[in-house]
């Protein structure tokens, strides 16, 4: 899995080899979490084409194109999820609708903020509903599909409604929170490696061990962010 993750295809590897993300034993694979990075990287390979179509070739009809791509991907995702086909979890096409929502949030940010202007109450309500959705655990495929769609769309609206609530906007704009956001990629890479590594060795049975795991992966994330990610990003020749 780690080998394919280097090239951005770990999701395809996991899919082809029949790994059930929620299955017994799969949580001992150090690189299971890289499936989502594979989906992102495959999306970015297509992004130049998507950008050209939306903002150059069909600029006036970008809404229609986004809606069409979103609808096809979501329909594919919904069908495969209901019938519990393993392709629904790992396959890029079934995840593109989530990434297209992100593009929509950027492409129509002015329009969305205009619609949500003055609605200070909305973001606290959305946060409360999201917290409730995250507490809904079920093995039902219908419930999995429902909570996934709900949480994604609620977050989409929340992104633009936060600016209408001064307290939440200031809280999420705090330097400490921004710092965590900047390190999010490194935190994601490190957390699973440390957790699985400890499960292999000393275990994760006590609160102390859980706290130690947080300290280790946070330290690893900080070091890789400061001495690897930032220098690469700040290099003049860097394409990122």
C-alpha positions as YAML, in Angstrom:
chain: A
units: angstrom
residues:
- id: 1
  name: UNK
  ca: [0.00, 0.00, 0.00]
- id: 2
  name: UNK
  ca: [2.82, 2.38, 0.88]
- id: 3
  name: UNK
  ca: [4.50, 1.81, -2.49]
- id: 4
  name: UNK
  ca: [1.33, 2.69, -4.41]
- id: 5
  name: UNK
  ca: [0.71, 5.66, -2.09]
- id: 6
  name: UNK
  ca: [3.95, 7.26, -3.33]
- id: 7
  name: UNK
  ca: [2.44, 7.40, -6.82]
- id: 8
  name: UNK
  ca: [-1.06, 8.40, -5.70]
- id: 9
  name: UNK
  ca: [-2.79, 5.08, -6.41]
- id: 10
  name: UNK
  ca: [-3.16, 3.44, -3.01]
- id: 11
  name: UNK
  ca: [-6.97, 3.67, -3.29]
- id: 12
  name: UNK
  ca: [-6.82, 1.61, -6.51]
- id: 13
  name: UNK
  ca: [-4.50, -0.92, -4.85]
- id: 14
  name: UNK
  ca: [-6.81, -1.30, -1.84]
- id: 15
  name: UNK
  ca: [-9.81, -1.63, -4.13]
- id: 16
  name: UNK
  ca: [-8.25, -4.23, -6.42]
- id: 17
  name: UNK
  ca: [-7.07, -6.32, -3.49]
- id: 18
  name: UNK
  ca: [-10.46, -6.35, -1.82]
- id: 19
  name: UNK
  ca: [-9.54, -4.46, 1.35]
- id: 20
  name: UNK
  ca: [-12.60, -3.55, 3.38]
- id: 21
  name: UNK
  ca: [-11.82, -0.22, 5.06]
- id: 22
  name: UNK
  ca: [-14.03, -1.16, 8.01]
- id: 23
  name: UNK
  ca: [-13.02, -4.83, 8.00]
- id: 24
  name: UNK
  ca: [-11.19, -6.71, 10.74]
- id: 25
  name: UNK
  ca: [-7.41, -6.48, 10.39]
- id: 26
  name: UNK
  ca: [-7.39, -3.65, 7.87]
- id: 27
  name: UNK
  ca: [-6.77, -1.22, 10.73]
- id: 28
  name: UNK
  ca: [-3.28, -2.71, 11.05]
- id: 29
  name: UNK
  ca: [-2.23, -1.49, 7.61]
- id: 30
  name: UNK
  ca: [0.04, 1.51, 8.17]
- id: 31
  name: UNK
  ca: [-1.04, 3.17, 4.93]
- id: 32
  name: UNK
  ca: [-4.78, 2.53, 4.76]
- id: 33
  name: UNK
  ca: [-5.47, 6.24, 5.29]
- id: 34
  name: UNK
  ca: [-3.59, 7.18, 2.11]
- id: 35
  name: UNK
  ca: [-6.59, 6.06, 0.02]
- id: 36
  name: UNK
  ca: [-8.09, 9.56, 0.33]
- id: 37
  name: UNK
  ca: [-4.82, 11.17, -0.79]
- id: 38
  name: UNK
  ca: [-4.97, 8.95, -3.87]
- id: 39
  name: UNK
  ca: [-8.47, 10.23, -4.65]
- id: 40
  name: UNK
  ca: [-7.29, 13.83, -4.27]
- id: 41
  name: UNK
  ca: [-4.19, 13.37, -6.41]
- id: 42
  name: UNK
  ca: [-6.20, 11.71, -9.18]
- id: 43
  name: UNK
  ca: [-8.66, 14.60, -9.03]
- id: 44
  name: UNK
  ca: [-5.81, 17.11, -9.31]
- id: 45
  name: UNK
  ca: [-4.59, 15.38, -12.45]
- id: 46
  name: UNK
  ca: [-7.94, 16.23, -14.02]
- id: 47
  name: UNK
  ca: [-8.21, 19.67, -12.43]
- id: 48
  name: UNK
  ca: [-6.48, 21.60, -15.27]
- id: 49
  name: UNK
  ca: [-9.10, 20.24, -17.67]
- id: 50
  name: UNK
  ca: [-11.90, 21.04, -15.21]
- id: 51
  name: UNK
  ca: [-10.54, 24.56, -14.68]
- id: 52
  name: UNK
  ca: [-10.32, 25.19, -18.42]
- id: 53
  name: UNK
  ca: [-13.88, 24.04, -19.00]
- id: 54
  name: UNK
  ca: [-15.33, 26.01, -16.09]
- id: 55
  name: UNK
  ca: [-13.40, 29.27, -16.24]
- id: 56
  name: UNK
  ca: [-12.33, 29.56, -19.89]
- id: 57
  name: UNK
  ca: [-14.25, 27.50, -22.44]
- id: 58
  name: UNK
  ca: [-17.69, 27.50, -20.79]
- id: 59
  name: UNK
  ca: [-17.36, 30.28, -18.21]
- id: 60
  name: UNK
  ca: [-20.99, 31.38, -18.55]
- id: 61
  name: UNK
  ca: [-22.24, 27.83, -18.09]
- id: 62
  name: UNK
  ca: [-19.92, 26.73, -15.29]
- id: 63
  name: UNK
  ca: [-22.88, 26.25, -12.98]
- id: 64
  name: UNK
  ca: [-24.50, 23.78, -15.37]
- id: 65
  name: UNK
  ca: [-21.24, 21.84, -15.82]
- id: 66
  name: UNK
  ca: [-20.61, 21.68, -12.08]
- id: 67
  name: UNK
  ca: [-24.16, 20.49, -11.45]
- id: 68
  name: UNK
  ca: [-23.88, 17.82, -14.14]
- id: 69
  name: UNK
  ca: [-20.54, 16.47, -12.85]
- id: 70
  name: UNK
  ca: [-21.76, 16.62, -9.27]
- id: 71
  name: UNK
  ca: [-25.02, 14.83, -10.10]
- id: 72
  name: UNK
  ca: [-23.37, 11.99, -12.04]
- id: 73
  name: UNK
  ca: [-20.75, 11.36, -9.35]
- id: 74
  name: UNK
  ca: [-23.28, 11.53, -6.50]
- id: 75
  name: UNK
  ca: [-25.68, 9.17, -8.31]
- id: 76
  name: UNK
  ca: [-22.85, 6.70, -8.86]
- id: 77
  name: UNK
  ca: [-21.80, 6.99, -5.21]
- id: 78
  name: UNK
  ca: [-25.37, 6.55, -3.93]
- id: 79
  name: UNK
  ca: [-26.10, 3.48, -6.07]
- id: 80
  name: UNK
  ca: [-22.89, 1.68, -5.12]
- id: 81
  name: UNK
  ca: [-23.23, 2.58, -1.45]
- id: 82
  name: UNK
  ca: [-26.77, 1.21, -1.20]
- id: 83
  name: UNK
  ca: [-25.68, -2.09, -2.75]
- id: 84
  name: UNK
  ca: [-22.51, -2.18, -0.62]
- id: 85
  name: UNK
  ca: [-20.16, -2.44, -3.57]
- id: 86
  name: UNK
  ca: [-16.56, -1.89, -2.29]
- id: 87
  name: UNK
  ca: [-15.90, 0.45, -5.20]
- id: 88
  name: UNK
  ca: [-18.05, 3.15, -3.51]
- id: 89
  name: UNK
  ca: [-15.48, 3.81, -0.80]
- id: 90
  name: UNK
  ca: [-12.17, 3.86, -2.70]
- id: 91
  name: UNK
  ca: [-13.01, 4.84, -6.27]
- id: 92
  name: UNK
  ca: [-12.20, 8.40, -7.42]
- id: 93
  name: UNK
  ca: [-15.33, 8.91, -9.51]
- id: 94
  name: UNK
  ca: [-17.59, 8.15, -6.55]
- id: 95
  name: UNK
  ca: [-15.78, 10.81, -4.52]
- id: 96
  name: UNK
  ca: [-15.57, 13.57, -7.12]
- id: 97
  name: UNK
  ca: [-18.91, 15.06, -6.06]
- id: 98
  name: UNK
  ca: [-17.38, 15.99, -2.70]
- id: 99
  name: UNK
  ca: [-14.42, 17.69, -4.38]
- id: 100
  name: UNK
  ca: [-16.71, 19.42, -6.89]
- id: 101
  name: UNK
  ca: [-18.59, 20.95, -3.96]
- id: 102
  name: UNK
  ca: [-15.28, 22.50, -2.93]
- id: 103
  name: UNK
  ca: [-14.86, 23.99, -6.41]
- id: 104
  name: UNK
  ca: [-18.43, 25.30, -6.21]
- id: 105
  name: UNK
  ca: [-17.66, 26.92, -2.85]
- id: 106
  name: UNK
  ca: [-14.81, 28.80, -4.56]
- id: 107
  name: UNK
  ca: [-16.45, 29.54, -7.92]
- id: 108
  name: UNK
  ca: [-19.63, 30.96, -6.37]
- id: 109
  name: UNK
  ca: [-18.28, 32.35, -3.11]
- id: 110
  name: UNK
  ca: [-19.60, 35.88, -3.71]
- id: 111
  name: UNK
  ca: [-23.08, 34.63, -4.60]
- id: 112
  name: UNK
  ca: [-23.19, 32.27, -1.61]
- id: 113
  name: UNK
  ca: [-22.06, 34.94, 0.85]
- id: 114
  name: UNK
  ca: [-24.68, 37.30, -0.55]
- id: 115
  name: UNK
  ca: [-27.44, 34.75, 0.02]
- id: 116
  name: UNK
  ca: [-26.24, 34.04, 3.58]
- id: 117
  name: UNK
  ca: [-25.60, 37.68, 4.52]
- id: 118
  name: UNK
  ca: [-26.99, 38.66, 7.91]
- id: 119
  name: UNK
  ca: [-27.84, 35.11, 8.97]
- id: 120
  name: UNK
  ca: [-25.75, 35.08, 12.18]
- id: 121
  name: UNK
  ca: [-27.82, 32.28, 13.66]
- id: 122
  name: UNK
  ca: [-27.11, 29.84, 10.84]
- id: 123
  name: UNK
  ca: [-23.55, 28.74, 11.63]
- id: 124
  name: UNK
  ca: [-24.25, 27.75, 15.29]
- id: 125
  name: UNK
  ca: [-27.29, 25.78, 14.12]
- id: 126
  name: UNK
  ca: [-25.24, 24.04, 11.42]
- id: 127
  name: UNK
  ca: [-22.52, 23.14, 13.92]
- id: 128
  name: UNK
  ca: [-25.14, 21.64, 16.22]
- id: 129
  name: UNK
  ca: [-26.71, 19.60, 13.42]
- id: 130
  name: UNK
  ca: [-23.27, 18.43, 12.27]
- id: 131
  name: UNK
  ca: [-22.44, 17.29, 15.81]
- id: 132
  name: UNK
  ca: [-25.71, 15.33, 15.85]
- id: 133
  name: UNK
  ca: [-24.99, 13.75, 12.45]
- id: 134
  name: UNK
  ca: [-21.52, 12.66, 13.59]
- id: 135
  name: UNK
  ca: [-23.12, 10.87, 16.55]
- id: 136
  name: UNK
  ca: [-25.35, 8.78, 14.29]
- id: 137
  name: UNK
  ca: [-23.46, 5.49, 13.99]
- id: 138
  name: UNK
  ca: [-25.10, 2.70, 12.05]
- id: 139
  name: UNK
  ca: [-24.18, -0.30, 9.90]
- id: 140
  name: UNK
  ca: [-27.09, 0.47, 7.59]
- id: 141
  name: UNK
  ca: [-25.90, 1.43, 4.11]
- id: 142
  name: UNK
  ca: [-28.82, 3.84, 3.79]
- id: 143
  name: UNK
  ca: [-27.78, 5.57, 7.03]
- id: 144
  name: UNK
  ca: [-24.13, 5.69, 5.92]
- id: 145
  name: UNK
  ca: [-25.19, 7.29, 2.64]
- id: 146
  name: UNK
  ca: [-27.52, 9.76, 4.39]
- id: 147
  name: UNK
  ca: [-24.99, 10.92, 6.99]
- id: 148
  name: UNK
  ca: [-22.23, 11.27, 4.36]
- id: 149
  name: UNK
  ca: [-24.38, 13.43, 2.10]
- id: 150
  name: UNK
  ca: [-25.73, 15.47, 5.02]
- id: 151
  name: UNK
  ca: [-22.35, 16.19, 6.63]
- id: 152
  name: UNK
  ca: [-20.76, 17.16, 3.31]
- id: 153
  name: UNK
  ca: [-23.51, 19.60, 2.32]
- id: 154
  name: UNK
  ca: [-23.86, 21.07, 5.80]
- id: 155
  name: UNK
  ca: [-20.10, 21.74, 5.84]
- id: 156
  name: UNK
  ca: [-20.39, 23.34, 2.40]
- id: 157
  name: UNK
  ca: [-22.95, 25.83, 3.72]
- id: 158
  name: UNK
  ca: [-21.08, 26.29, 7.01]
- id: 159
  name: UNK
  ca: [-17.92, 27.44, 5.23]
- id: 160
  name: UNK
  ca: [-19.67, 30.55, 3.94]
- id: 161
  name: UNK
  ca: [-21.98, 31.14, 6.91]
- id: 162
  name: UNK
  ca: [-19.13, 31.39, 9.45]
- id: 163
  name: UNK
  ca: [-18.22, 34.89, 8.29]
- id: 164
  name: UNK
  ca: [-21.68, 36.07, 9.39]
- id: 165
  name: UNK
  ca: [-21.05, 35.12, 13.03]
- id: 166
  name: UNK
  ca: [-18.34, 37.31, 14.56]
- id: 167
  name: UNK
  ca: [-17.58, 35.02, 17.51]
- id: 168
  name: UNK
  ca: [-17.12, 31.87, 15.41]
- id: 169
  name: UNK
  ca: [-15.29, 33.78, 12.69]
- id: 170
  name: UNK
  ca: [-12.82, 35.24, 15.21]
- id: 171
  name: UNK
  ca: [-12.40, 31.88, 16.95]
- id: 172
  name: UNK
  ca: [-11.55, 30.04, 13.75]
- id: 173
  name: UNK
  ca: [-9.30, 32.92, 12.67]
- id: 174
  name: UNK
  ca: [-7.20, 32.69, 15.82]
- id: 175
  name: UNK
  ca: [-3.51, 32.07, 15.19]
- id: 176
  name: UNK
  ca: [-3.55, 28.75, 17.08]
- id: 177
  name: UNK
  ca: [-6.43, 27.41, 14.99]
- id: 178
  name: UNK
  ca: [-4.83, 28.68, 11.79]
- id: 179
  name: UNK
  ca: [-1.62, 26.92, 12.77]
- id: 180
  name: UNK
  ca: [-3.44, 23.61, 13.13]
- id: 181
  name: UNK
  ca: [-5.10, 24.18, 9.74]
- id: 182
  name: UNK
  ca: [-1.74, 24.82, 8.11]
- id: 183
  name: UNK
  ca: [-0.38, 21.58, 9.58]
- id: 184
  name: UNK
  ca: [-3.48, 19.54, 8.73]
- id: 185
  name: UNK
  ca: [-1.85, 17.64, 5.86]
- id: 186
  name: UNK
  ca: [1.12, 16.61, 8.01]
- id: 187
  name: UNK
  ca: [-1.18, 15.74, 10.93]
- id: 188
  name: UNK
  ca: [-3.22, 13.51, 8.63]
- id: 189
  name: UNK
  ca: [-0.14, 11.71, 7.33]
- id: 190
  name: UNK
  ca: [1.32, 11.09, 10.79]
- id: 191
  name: UNK
  ca: [-1.67, 10.26, 12.97]
- id: 192
  name: UNK
  ca: [-2.53, 6.88, 11.46]
- id: 193
  name: UNK
  ca: [1.09, 5.76, 11.20]
- id: 194
  name: UNK
  ca: [1.62, 6.39, 14.92]
- id: 195
  name: UNK
  ca: [-1.69, 4.88, 16.03]
- id: 196
  name: UNK
  ca: [-1.20, 1.67, 14.01]
- id: 197
  name: UNK
  ca: [2.47, 1.47, 15.03]
- id: 198
  name: UNK
  ca: [1.47, 1.62, 18.70]
- id: 199
  name: UNK
  ca: [-1.27, -0.96, 18.17]
- id: 200
  name: UNK
  ca: [1.40, -3.28, 16.78]
- id: 201
  name: UNK
  ca: [3.67, -2.75, 19.78]
- id: 202
  name: UNK
  ca: [2.59, -1.30, 23.12]
- id: 203
  name: UNK
  ca: [-1.13, -1.03, 22.38]
- id: 204
  name: UNK
  ca: [-3.62, 1.82, 22.85]
- id: 205
  name: UNK
  ca: [-5.53, 0.52, 25.85]
- id: 206
  name: UNK
  ca: [-4.97, 3.29, 28.38]
- id: 207
  name: UNK
  ca: [-5.54, 7.03, 28.42]
- id: 208
  name: UNK
  ca: [-1.81, 7.59, 28.93]
- id: 209
  name: UNK
  ca: [-0.93, 5.65, 25.77]
- id: 210
  name: UNK
  ca: [-3.56, 7.59, 23.81]
- id: 211
  name: UNK
  ca: [-2.05, 10.87, 25.05]
- id: 212
  name: UNK
  ca: [1.44, 9.65, 24.14]
- id: 213
  name: UNK
  ca: [0.24, 8.83, 20.62]
- id: 214
  name: UNK
  ca: [-1.11, 12.38, 20.22]
- id: 215
  name: UNK
  ca: [2.18, 13.87, 21.39]
- id: 216
  name: UNK
  ca: [4.20, 11.66, 19.01]
- id: 217
  name: UNK
  ca: [2.16, 12.30, 15.88]
- id: 218
  name: UNK
  ca: [1.78, 16.01, 16.65]
- id: 219
  name: UNK
  ca: [5.57, 16.28, 17.07]
- id: 220
  name: UNK
  ca: [6.17, 14.33, 13.85]
- id: 221
  name: UNK
  ca: [3.66, 16.51, 11.99]
- id: 222
  name: UNK
  ca: [5.29, 19.70, 13.30]
- id: 223
  name: UNK
  ca: [8.79, 18.60, 12.27]
- id: 224
  name: UNK
  ca: [7.76, 17.46, 8.80]
- id: 225
  name: UNK
  ca: [5.73, 20.64, 8.27]
- id: 226
  name: UNK
  ca: [8.52, 22.97, 9.41]
- id: 227
  name: UNK
  ca: [11.49, 21.22, 7.81]
- id: 228
  name: UNK
  ca: [9.97, 19.56, 4.75]
- id: 229
  name: UNK
  ca: [6.60, 20.95, 3.70]
- id: 230
  name: UNK
  ca: [7.30, 24.64, 4.33]
- id: 231
  name: UNK
  ca: [10.74, 24.72, 2.66]
- id: 232
  name: UNK
  ca: [9.31, 23.00, -0.43]
- id: 233
  name: UNK
  ca: [6.35, 25.37, -0.58]
- id: 234
  name: UNK
  ca: [8.56, 28.42, -0.13]
- id: 235
  name: UNK
  ca: [11.08, 27.42, -2.79]
- id: 236
  name: UNK
  ca: [10.82, 29.79, -5.74]
- id: 237
  name: UNK
  ca: [10.93, 26.95, -8.22]
- id: 238
  name: UNK
  ca: [8.28, 24.96, -6.35]
- id: 239
  name: UNK
  ca: [5.19, 24.23, -8.49]
- id: 240
  name: UNK
  ca: [3.07, 24.25, -5.28]
...
